[in-house]
């Protein structure tokens, strides 16, 4: 009972921030009044004080049991509120409202750290380092395809130096892009675009250095696929793609270090998946060091690819594309703003800082859903969620909230 009262008190207080002062005009006004914060505030405090008093005479072991039961009860209560999410997903605000004959939904998602908790490049480098340690893969100083073998210790040192260099460049890039005057509000996508255009992206430099260094040369296709199958995705990510797989939606995963790694990681979620990733050239299943197709890594390259794919989709399907972009980093910013709905996963500090500097508004997705629903009620206009370049990005803490 106590966890339930505490959660209801929290939710009722948070909901008050989503409605106007005249709550009576809201379609859920009766619900708000029934579950008002004032009604629950005293109740949950009294219940928790009583629980504390009852625990005074308990042993430490018994108190630990009470804590576990409390946490478990709270999780069950939260699951109850999360359960309607299957009907209140990201897709719901836009997908059912589309005219299937005239419009088509396109979903774009960044891969590294948006879908995963670990950078795919780091996984690839570790595979190659571990492979170099296997004696059966060494043949008098040569690897399996005849190229000179790089010792695992040298590979690790090279990788560490490249990582440090990229981290430093990334931090400098963020500082340089924020040198101008801080904007009070978002009034110029062109200004942000120009700022990115003038600066050389750290990712663009990193791509060339990584492949020139040879740290990935000699990695096997089989190892890449196995690593992808075992790759840890963020909670709810694969479930989201599984749901999307049953809809008439174009899905594109962008900016991936290895197309094969990405396809393997998401193979359980999509039958048809378009990946913008680096495509390696293999000889007898071993990466030769040549990249036949490079991913669009920089912010400029990504948004150009994004716009090209939207235009291509419109031409192929003869329908107006409605786009959703899901990302997590500064390099996603132009795509996030260009899409009809830009969703920011997590709380990347650099992205938030750059966004705030250019006057971009970050709004929780749930609040955005409420706002759009209210707009439909006020205007009786079914056309919603078409806000590209409006300067508003929607935030979620995890994929669970949109899947």
CSV table of C-alpha atoms in Angstrom, one decimal:
chain,number,residue,atom,x,y,z
A,1,UNK,CA,0.0,0.0,0.0
A,2,UNK,CA,2.8,2.5,0.9
A,3,UNK,CA,4.6,2.3,-2.4
A,4,UNK,CA,1.3,2.8,-4.2
A,5,UNK,CA,0.5,5.9,-2.3
A,6,UNK,CA,4.0,7.3,-2.8
A,7,UNK,CA,3.9,6.7,-6.6
A,8,UNK,CA,0.4,8.2,-6.9
A,9,UNK,CA,1.5,11.3,-5.0
A,10,UNK,CA,4.5,11.7,-7.3
A,11,UNK,CA,2.5,11.2,-10.5
A,12,UNK,CA,-0.3,13.6,-9.4
A,13,UNK,CA,2.3,16.3,-8.7
A,14,UNK,CA,4.0,15.8,-12.0
A,15,UNK,CA,0.8,15.9,-14.0
A,16,UNK,CA,-0.1,19.3,-12.6
A,17,UNK,CA,2.8,20.7,-14.6
A,18,UNK,CA,1.3,19.5,-17.8
A,19,UNK,CA,-2.1,21.2,-17.5
A,20,UNK,CA,-3.1,24.8,-17.5
A,21,UNK,CA,-4.3,26.7,-14.4
A,22,UNK,CA,-7.9,26.1,-15.5
A,23,UNK,CA,-7.9,22.4,-15.0
A,24,UNK,CA,-11.7,22.2,-15.5
A,25,UNK,CA,-11.2,22.8,-19.3
A,26,UNK,CA,-9.0,19.7,-19.6
A,27,UNK,CA,-10.6,16.5,-21.0
A,28,UNK,CA,-9.2,14.5,-18.0
A,29,UNK,CA,-10.2,17.1,-15.4
A,30,UNK,CA,-12.2,14.6,-13.3
A,31,UNK,CA,-9.2,12.3,-13.2
A,32,UNK,CA,-6.8,15.1,-12.2
A,33,UNK,CA,-9.1,16.1,-9.3
A,34,UNK,CA,-9.6,12.5,-8.2
A,35,UNK,CA,-5.9,11.9,-8.0
A,36,UNK,CA,-4.8,15.4,-6.9
A,37,UNK,CA,-1.5,15.8,-5.1
A,38,UNK,CA,-3.2,17.3,-2.0
A,39,UNK,CA,-5.3,14.1,-1.5
A,40,UNK,CA,-2.2,11.8,-1.6
A,41,UNK,CA,0.4,14.0,0.0
A,42,UNK,CA,-0.7,13.4,3.6
A,43,UNK,CA,-1.7,9.8,3.0
A,44,UNK,CA,1.6,8.6,1.7
A,45,UNK,CA,3.6,10.5,4.4
A,46,UNK,CA,1.4,9.0,7.2
A,47,UNK,CA,1.8,5.5,5.7
A,48,UNK,CA,5.6,5.8,5.4
A,49,UNK,CA,5.9,7.2,9.0
A,50,UNK,CA,3.9,4.2,10.2
A,51,UNK,CA,6.1,1.8,8.2
A,52,UNK,CA,9.2,3.4,9.7
A,53,UNK,CA,7.8,3.0,13.3
A,54,UNK,CA,6.9,-0.6,12.6
A,55,UNK,CA,10.5,-1.3,11.6
A,56,UNK,CA,12.1,0.1,14.8
A,57,UNK,CA,11.9,-3.3,16.5
A,58,UNK,CA,13.1,-5.3,13.5
A,59,UNK,CA,16.5,-6.8,13.0
A,60,UNK,CA,18.8,-5.7,10.2
A,61,UNK,CA,18.0,-8.9,8.2
A,62,UNK,CA,14.3,-8.2,8.6
A,63,UNK,CA,14.6,-4.6,7.5
A,64,UNK,CA,16.5,-5.8,4.4
A,65,UNK,CA,13.5,-8.1,3.6
A,66,UNK,CA,11.1,-5.1,4.0
A,67,UNK,CA,13.3,-3.0,1.7
A,68,UNK,CA,13.2,-5.7,-1.0
A,69,UNK,CA,9.5,-6.1,-0.7
A,70,UNK,CA,9.0,-2.3,-0.9
A,71,UNK,CA,11.2,-2.1,-4.1
A,72,UNK,CA,9.4,-5.1,-5.6
A,73,UNK,CA,6.0,-3.5,-4.9
A,74,UNK,CA,7.1,-0.2,-6.4
A,75,UNK,CA,8.3,-2.0,-9.6
A,76,UNK,CA,4.9,-3.7,-9.9
A,77,UNK,CA,3.1,-0.4,-9.5
A,78,UNK,CA,5.3,1.2,-12.1
A,79,UNK,CA,4.7,-1.7,-14.5
A,80,UNK,CA,1.0,-1.0,-14.2
A,81,UNK,CA,1.5,2.5,-15.5
A,82,UNK,CA,4.0,1.4,-18.1
A,83,UNK,CA,1.6,-1.2,-19.5
A,84,UNK,CA,-0.5,1.2,-21.5
A,85,UNK,CA,2.6,2.2,-23.4
A,86,UNK,CA,1.9,-0.5,-25.9
A,87,UNK,CA,-1.0,1.7,-26.9
A,88,UNK,CA,0.8,5.0,-26.3
A,89,UNK,CA,4.0,4.6,-28.2
A,90,UNK,CA,6.0,6.9,-30.4
A,91,UNK,CA,4.3,5.4,-33.4
A,92,UNK,CA,0.8,6.2,-32.1
A,93,UNK,CA,1.0,10.0,-32.2
A,94,UNK,CA,1.8,9.9,-35.9
A,95,UNK,CA,1.3,6.5,-37.5
A,96,UNK,CA,-2.5,6.0,-37.2
A,97,UNK,CA,-3.1,9.6,-38.2
A,98,UNK,CA,-1.3,9.2,-41.5
A,99,UNK,CA,-3.3,8.9,-44.7
A,100,UNK,CA,-2.0,5.6,-45.9
A,101,UNK,CA,-2.7,6.5,-49.5
A,102,UNK,CA,-0.8,9.8,-49.4
A,103,UNK,CA,1.7,9.5,-46.5
A,104,UNK,CA,4.3,7.0,-45.3
A,105,UNK,CA,6.3,6.9,-42.1
A,106,UNK,CA,10.1,6.8,-42.2
A,107,UNK,CA,12.1,5.9,-39.1
A,108,UNK,CA,15.8,6.7,-38.8
A,109,UNK,CA,18.0,5.7,-35.8
A,110,UNK,CA,21.6,6.2,-35.0
A,111,UNK,CA,23.3,3.0,-33.8
A,112,UNK,CA,26.2,3.6,-31.5
A,113,UNK,CA,25.0,4.5,-28.0
A,114,UNK,CA,21.5,5.2,-29.3
A,115,UNK,CA,20.8,1.5,-29.7
A,116,UNK,CA,23.9,0.2,-27.9
A,117,UNK,CA,25.6,0.7,-24.6
A,118,UNK,CA,29.1,0.2,-26.1
A,119,UNK,CA,30.7,1.7,-29.2
A,120,UNK,CA,30.7,-0.8,-32.1
A,121,UNK,CA,34.2,0.4,-33.1
A,122,UNK,CA,35.5,-0.6,-29.6
A,123,UNK,CA,34.0,-4.1,-30.1
A,124,UNK,CA,35.6,-4.5,-33.5
A,125,UNK,CA,39.0,-3.4,-32.2
A,126,UNK,CA,38.8,-5.8,-29.2
A,127,UNK,CA,37.9,-8.6,-31.6
A,128,UNK,CA,41.0,-7.9,-33.6
A,129,UNK,CA,43.2,-7.6,-30.5
A,130,UNK,CA,42.0,-10.9,-29.2
A,131,UNK,CA,42.4,-12.5,-32.6
A,132,UNK,CA,46.0,-11.4,-32.8
A,133,UNK,CA,46.7,-13.2,-29.5
A,134,UNK,CA,45.6,-16.6,-30.9
A,135,UNK,CA,48.7,-18.6,-32.0
A,136,UNK,CA,46.8,-20.5,-34.6
A,137,UNK,CA,46.1,-17.3,-36.5
A,138,UNK,CA,49.8,-16.5,-36.7
A,139,UNK,CA,52.1,-18.0,-39.4
A,140,UNK,CA,55.7,-16.8,-39.1
A,141,UNK,CA,54.7,-13.2,-38.7
A,142,UNK,CA,51.9,-13.3,-41.2
A,143,UNK,CA,48.2,-13.4,-40.7
A,144,UNK,CA,45.7,-15.6,-42.6
A,145,UNK,CA,45.5,-13.6,-45.7
A,146,UNK,CA,49.2,-12.9,-46.1
A,147,UNK,CA,49.4,-9.4,-44.6
A,148,UNK,CA,51.9,-8.7,-41.9
A,149,UNK,CA,50.6,-9.5,-38.4
A,150,UNK,CA,50.4,-6.6,-35.9
A,151,UNK,CA,51.2,-7.8,-32.4
A,152,UNK,CA,48.3,-7.6,-30.0
A,153,UNK,CA,50.1,-5.3,-27.6
A,154,UNK,CA,50.8,-2.9,-30.5
A,155,UNK,CA,47.2,-3.1,-31.6
A,156,UNK,CA,46.1,-2.2,-28.1
A,157,UNK,CA,48.5,0.8,-27.8
A,158,UNK,CA,47.4,2.0,-31.2
A,159,UNK,CA,43.8,1.7,-30.3
A,160,UNK,CA,44.2,3.6,-27.0
A,161,UNK,CA,46.0,6.4,-28.8
A,162,UNK,CA,43.4,6.7,-31.4
A,163,UNK,CA,40.6,6.7,-28.8
A,164,UNK,CA,42.4,9.4,-26.8
A,165,UNK,CA,42.8,11.5,-29.9
A,166,UNK,CA,39.2,11.2,-30.9
A,167,UNK,CA,38.0,12.1,-27.4
A,168,UNK,CA,40.1,15.2,-27.3
A,169,UNK,CA,39.0,16.3,-30.8
A,170,UNK,CA,35.4,15.7,-29.9
A,171,UNK,CA,35.7,17.9,-26.9
A,172,UNK,CA,37.4,20.7,-28.9
A,173,UNK,CA,34.7,20.4,-31.6
A,174,UNK,CA,32.0,21.0,-29.0
A,175,UNK,CA,33.8,24.1,-27.7
A,176,UNK,CA,34.3,25.5,-31.1
A,177,UNK,CA,30.8,25.1,-32.2
A,178,UNK,CA,29.6,27.0,-29.1
A,179,UNK,CA,31.9,30.0,-29.6
A,180,UNK,CA,29.2,32.3,-30.9
A,181,UNK,CA,26.6,34.2,-28.9
A,182,UNK,CA,24.1,32.0,-27.0
A,183,UNK,CA,20.7,32.2,-28.6
A,184,UNK,CA,17.6,33.0,-26.5
A,185,UNK,CA,15.4,31.0,-28.8
A,186,UNK,CA,15.7,28.8,-31.8
A,187,UNK,CA,15.4,31.1,-34.8
A,188,UNK,CA,18.0,29.9,-37.3
A,189,UNK,CA,18.6,26.3,-38.4
A,190,UNK,CA,20.9,27.9,-41.0
A,191,UNK,CA,23.1,29.3,-38.3
A,192,UNK,CA,23.6,25.9,-36.7
A,193,UNK,CA,24.1,24.3,-40.1
A,194,UNK,CA,26.8,26.9,-41.0
A,195,UNK,CA,28.6,26.3,-37.7
A,196,UNK,CA,28.8,22.5,-38.5
A,197,UNK,CA,29.8,23.2,-42.1
A,198,UNK,CA,32.8,25.4,-41.1
A,199,UNK,CA,34.2,22.8,-38.7
A,200,UNK,CA,35.8,19.5,-39.5
A,201,UNK,CA,33.9,16.6,-37.8
A,202,UNK,CA,36.0,14.5,-35.4
A,203,UNK,CA,34.2,11.4,-36.7
A,204,UNK,CA,35.3,12.2,-40.2
A,205,UNK,CA,38.9,12.4,-39.1
A,206,UNK,CA,38.6,9.3,-37.0
A,207,UNK,CA,37.3,7.2,-39.9
A,208,UNK,CA,40.4,7.8,-42.0
A,209,UNK,CA,42.8,7.3,-39.1
A,210,UNK,CA,41.2,4.0,-37.9
A,211,UNK,CA,41.4,2.4,-41.3
A,212,UNK,CA,44.8,3.8,-42.1
A,213,UNK,CA,46.2,2.4,-38.8
A,214,UNK,CA,45.3,-1.1,-39.7
A,215,UNK,CA,43.8,-1.9,-36.3
A,216,UNK,CA,40.8,-3.6,-37.9
A,217,UNK,CA,42.7,-5.3,-40.8
A,218,UNK,CA,42.5,-9.1,-40.5
A,219,UNK,CA,39.3,-9.3,-38.5
A,220,UNK,CA,37.0,-12.1,-39.7
A,221,UNK,CA,33.5,-11.7,-40.9
A,222,UNK,CA,32.4,-14.6,-38.7
A,223,UNK,CA,33.7,-12.9,-35.6
A,224,UNK,CA,31.9,-9.7,-36.5
A,225,UNK,CA,28.6,-11.5,-36.9
A,226,UNK,CA,29.0,-13.4,-33.6
A,227,UNK,CA,29.9,-10.2,-31.8
A,228,UNK,CA,26.8,-8.6,-33.3
A,229,UNK,CA,24.6,-11.4,-32.2
A,230,UNK,CA,25.9,-11.0,-28.6
A,231,UNK,CA,25.9,-7.2,-28.6
A,232,UNK,CA,24.0,-5.7,-25.7
A,233,UNK,CA,21.3,-3.3,-26.8
A,234,UNK,CA,19.6,-0.8,-24.7
A,235,UNK,CA,16.5,-2.0,-22.9
A,236,UNK,CA,13.4,-1.9,-25.1
A,237,UNK,CA,15.4,-1.2,-28.3
A,238,UNK,CA,14.9,-4.6,-30.0
A,239,UNK,CA,11.3,-4.7,-28.9
A,240,UNK,CA,10.7,-1.3,-30.6
A,241,UNK,CA,12.1,-2.6,-33.9
A,242,UNK,CA,10.0,-5.8,-33.6
A,243,UNK,CA,6.9,-3.7,-33.4
A,244,UNK,CA,7.9,-1.5,-36.2
A,245,UNK,CA,8.6,-4.5,-38.3
A,246,UNK,CA,4.8,-5.2,-38.5
A,247,UNK,CA,4.0,-1.8,-39.9
A,248,UNK,CA,4.3,-0.2,-43.3
A,249,UNK,CA,7.3,1.8,-42.3
A,250,UNK,CA,10.8,2.4,-43.8
A,251,UNK,CA,13.5,1.8,-41.2
A,252,UNK,CA,17.1,3.0,-41.7
A,253,UNK,CA,19.9,2.7,-39.1
A,254,UNK,CA,22.6,5.2,-39.6
A,255,UNK,CA,26.2,5.9,-39.1
A,256,UNK,CA,27.5,2.5,-38.2
A,257,UNK,CA,31.1,1.4,-38.2
A,258,UNK,CA,30.2,-2.0,-39.6
A,259,UNK,CA,27.1,-2.8,-41.6
A,260,UNK,CA,27.5,-6.5,-40.8
A,261,UNK,CA,27.8,-5.9,-37.1
A,262,UNK,CA,24.7,-3.8,-37.0
A,263,UNK,CA,22.6,-6.2,-39.1
A,264,UNK,CA,23.6,-9.0,-36.8
A,265,UNK,CA,22.8,-7.0,-33.7
A,266,UNK,CA,19.3,-6.1,-34.9
A,267,UNK,CA,18.6,-9.4,-36.8
A,268,UNK,CA,16.0,-10.4,-34.2
A,269,UNK,CA,14.1,-7.2,-34.7
A,270,UNK,CA,13.7,-6.7,-38.4
A,271,UNK,CA,13.4,-8.8,-41.5
A,272,UNK,CA,14.2,-5.9,-43.8
A,273,UNK,CA,16.7,-3.4,-42.4
A,274,UNK,CA,18.5,-0.7,-44.4
A,275,UNK,CA,21.9,0.1,-42.8
A,276,UNK,CA,24.1,3.1,-43.6
A,277,UNK,CA,27.4,1.6,-42.4
A,278,UNK,CA,30.9,0.9,-43.5
A,279,UNK,CA,30.9,-2.2,-45.7
A,280,UNK,CA,34.2,-4.1,-45.5
A,281,UNK,CA,35.9,-6.0,-48.3
A,282,UNK,CA,36.7,-9.6,-47.4
A,283,UNK,CA,39.1,-12.2,-48.8
A,284,UNK,CA,38.3,-15.7,-47.6
A,285,UNK,CA,36.1,-14.2,-44.8
A,286,UNK,CA,38.9,-11.9,-43.6
A,287,UNK,CA,38.8,-8.1,-43.8
A,288,UNK,CA,41.4,-6.9,-46.2
A,289,UNK,CA,41.5,-3.3,-44.9
A,290,UNK,CA,39.5,-1.9,-47.8
A,291,UNK,CA,36.2,-0.3,-47.3
A,292,UNK,CA,33.9,-0.6,-50.3
A,293,UNK,CA,31.3,1.8,-48.9
A,294,UNK,CA,31.8,4.3,-46.1
A,295,UNK,CA,29.1,5.3,-43.6
A,296,UNK,CA,28.0,8.9,-43.3
A,297,UNK,CA,29.7,9.8,-40.0
A,298,UNK,CA,29.8,13.6,-39.9
A,299,UNK,CA,26.8,15.8,-39.0
A,300,UNK,CA,26.8,17.3,-42.5
A,301,UNK,CA,27.1,13.9,-44.3
A,302,UNK,CA,24.4,12.4,-42.1
A,303,UNK,CA,21.8,15.1,-42.7
A,304,UNK,CA,22.5,15.1,-46.5
A,305,UNK,CA,22.0,11.3,-46.5
A,306,UNK,CA,18.8,11.7,-44.4
A,307,UNK,CA,17.4,14.2,-46.8
A,308,UNK,CA,18.4,12.1,-49.8
A,309,UNK,CA,16.7,9.0,-48.4
A,310,UNK,CA,13.5,11.0,-47.6
A,311,UNK,CA,13.4,12.3,-51.2
A,312,UNK,CA,14.1,8.8,-52.6
A,313,UNK,CA,11.3,7.3,-50.4
A,314,UNK,CA,8.8,9.9,-51.7
A,315,UNK,CA,9.7,9.2,-55.3
A,316,UNK,CA,9.6,5.4,-54.9
A,317,UNK,CA,6.3,5.2,-52.9
A,318,UNK,CA,4.6,8.2,-54.4
A,319,UNK,CA,3.6,9.3,-50.9
A,320,UNK,CA,4.6,12.1,-48.6
A,321,UNK,CA,7.2,10.8,-46.2
A,322,UNK,CA,6.8,11.7,-42.5
A,323,UNK,CA,10.0,11.2,-40.7
A,324,UNK,CA,11.1,10.3,-37.1
A,325,UNK,CA,14.8,10.4,-36.2
A,326,UNK,CA,16.1,8.8,-33.0
A,327,UNK,CA,19.6,9.8,-31.8
A,328,UNK,CA,21.8,10.6,-28.9
A,329,UNK,CA,24.8,12.8,-29.9
A,330,UNK,CA,25.8,16.1,-31.3
A,331,UNK,CA,26.5,14.5,-34.7
A,332,UNK,CA,22.7,13.7,-34.8
A,333,UNK,CA,21.6,17.2,-34.1
A,334,UNK,CA,20.9,18.3,-37.7
A,335,UNK,CA,19.0,15.2,-38.5
A,336,UNK,CA,17.0,15.4,-35.2
A,337,UNK,CA,16.0,19.0,-36.1
A,338,UNK,CA,15.2,18.2,-39.8
A,339,UNK,CA,12.9,15.3,-39.0
A,340,UNK,CA,9.2,15.8,-38.3
A,341,UNK,CA,9.9,14.3,-34.9
A,342,UNK,CA,13.3,14.3,-33.3
A,343,UNK,CA,13.7,11.9,-30.4
A,344,UNK,CA,16.7,12.2,-28.1
A,345,UNK,CA,17.5,9.0,-26.2
A,346,UNK,CA,19.3,9.4,-22.8
A,347,UNK,CA,20.9,12.6,-21.6
A,348,UNK,CA,24.1,13.2,-23.6
A,349,UNK,CA,25.6,16.2,-21.9
A,350,UNK,CA,27.3,17.6,-25.0
A,351,UNK,CA,24.1,17.4,-27.0
A,352,UNK,CA,22.1,19.2,-24.4
A,353,UNK,CA,24.8,21.9,-24.0
A,354,UNK,CA,25.0,22.6,-27.8
A,355,UNK,CA,21.3,22.5,-28.1
A,356,UNK,CA,20.7,25.0,-25.3
A,357,UNK,CA,23.4,27.2,-26.8
A,358,UNK,CA,21.4,27.4,-30.1
A,359,UNK,CA,18.0,27.9,-28.4
A,360,UNK,CA,16.7,24.4,-29.0
A,361,UNK,CA,13.9,23.3,-26.7
A,362,UNK,CA,14.1,19.8,-25.1
A,363,UNK,CA,10.6,18.5,-24.2
A,364,UNK,CA,9.8,15.1,-22.6
A,365,UNK,CA,8.1,13.0,-25.1
A,366,UNK,CA,5.1,12.3,-22.9
A,367,UNK,CA,4.5,16.1,-22.5
A,368,UNK,CA,4.8,16.3,-26.3
A,369,UNK,CA,2.1,13.7,-26.7
A,370,UNK,CA,-0.2,15.6,-24.3
A,371,UNK,CA,0.5,18.8,-26.1
A,372,UNK,CA,-0.3,17.3,-29.5
A,373,UNK,CA,-3.5,15.7,-28.2
A,374,UNK,CA,-4.6,19.0,-26.7
A,375,UNK,CA,-3.9,20.7,-30.1
A,376,UNK,CA,-6.2,18.2,-31.8
A,377,UNK,CA,-8.9,18.8,-29.3
A,378,UNK,CA,-8.6,22.6,-29.6
A,379,UNK,CA,-8.4,22.8,-33.4
A,380,UNK,CA,-10.1,19.6,-34.5
A,381,UNK,CA,-7.1,19.2,-36.8
A,382,UNK,CA,-5.9,15.7,-37.4
A,383,UNK,CA,-2.6,16.9,-38.9
A,384,UNK,CA,-0.1,16.7,-36.1
A,385,UNK,CA,3.6,16.0,-35.4
A,386,UNK,CA,4.9,17.8,-38.5
A,387,UNK,CA,7.4,20.0,-36.8
A,388,UNK,CA,10.6,19.7,-38.7
A,389,UNK,CA,13.0,22.7,-38.1
A,390,UNK,CA,10.7,24.0,-35.3
A,391,UNK,CA,13.5,23.8,-32.8
A,392,UNK,CA,11.8,21.3,-30.5
A,393,UNK,CA,13.3,17.9,-29.7
A,394,UNK,CA,11.6,15.3,-27.6
A,395,UNK,CA,13.4,13.4,-24.9
A,396,UNK,CA,13.1,9.9,-23.4
A,397,UNK,CA,15.3,8.2,-20.9
A,398,UNK,CA,15.1,4.8,-22.6
A,399,UNK,CA,13.6,2.9,-25.5
A,400,UNK,CA,11.0,1.4,-23.1
A,401,UNK,CA,9.2,4.7,-23.1
A,402,UNK,CA,8.6,4.5,-26.9
A,403,UNK,CA,8.2,0.8,-27.4
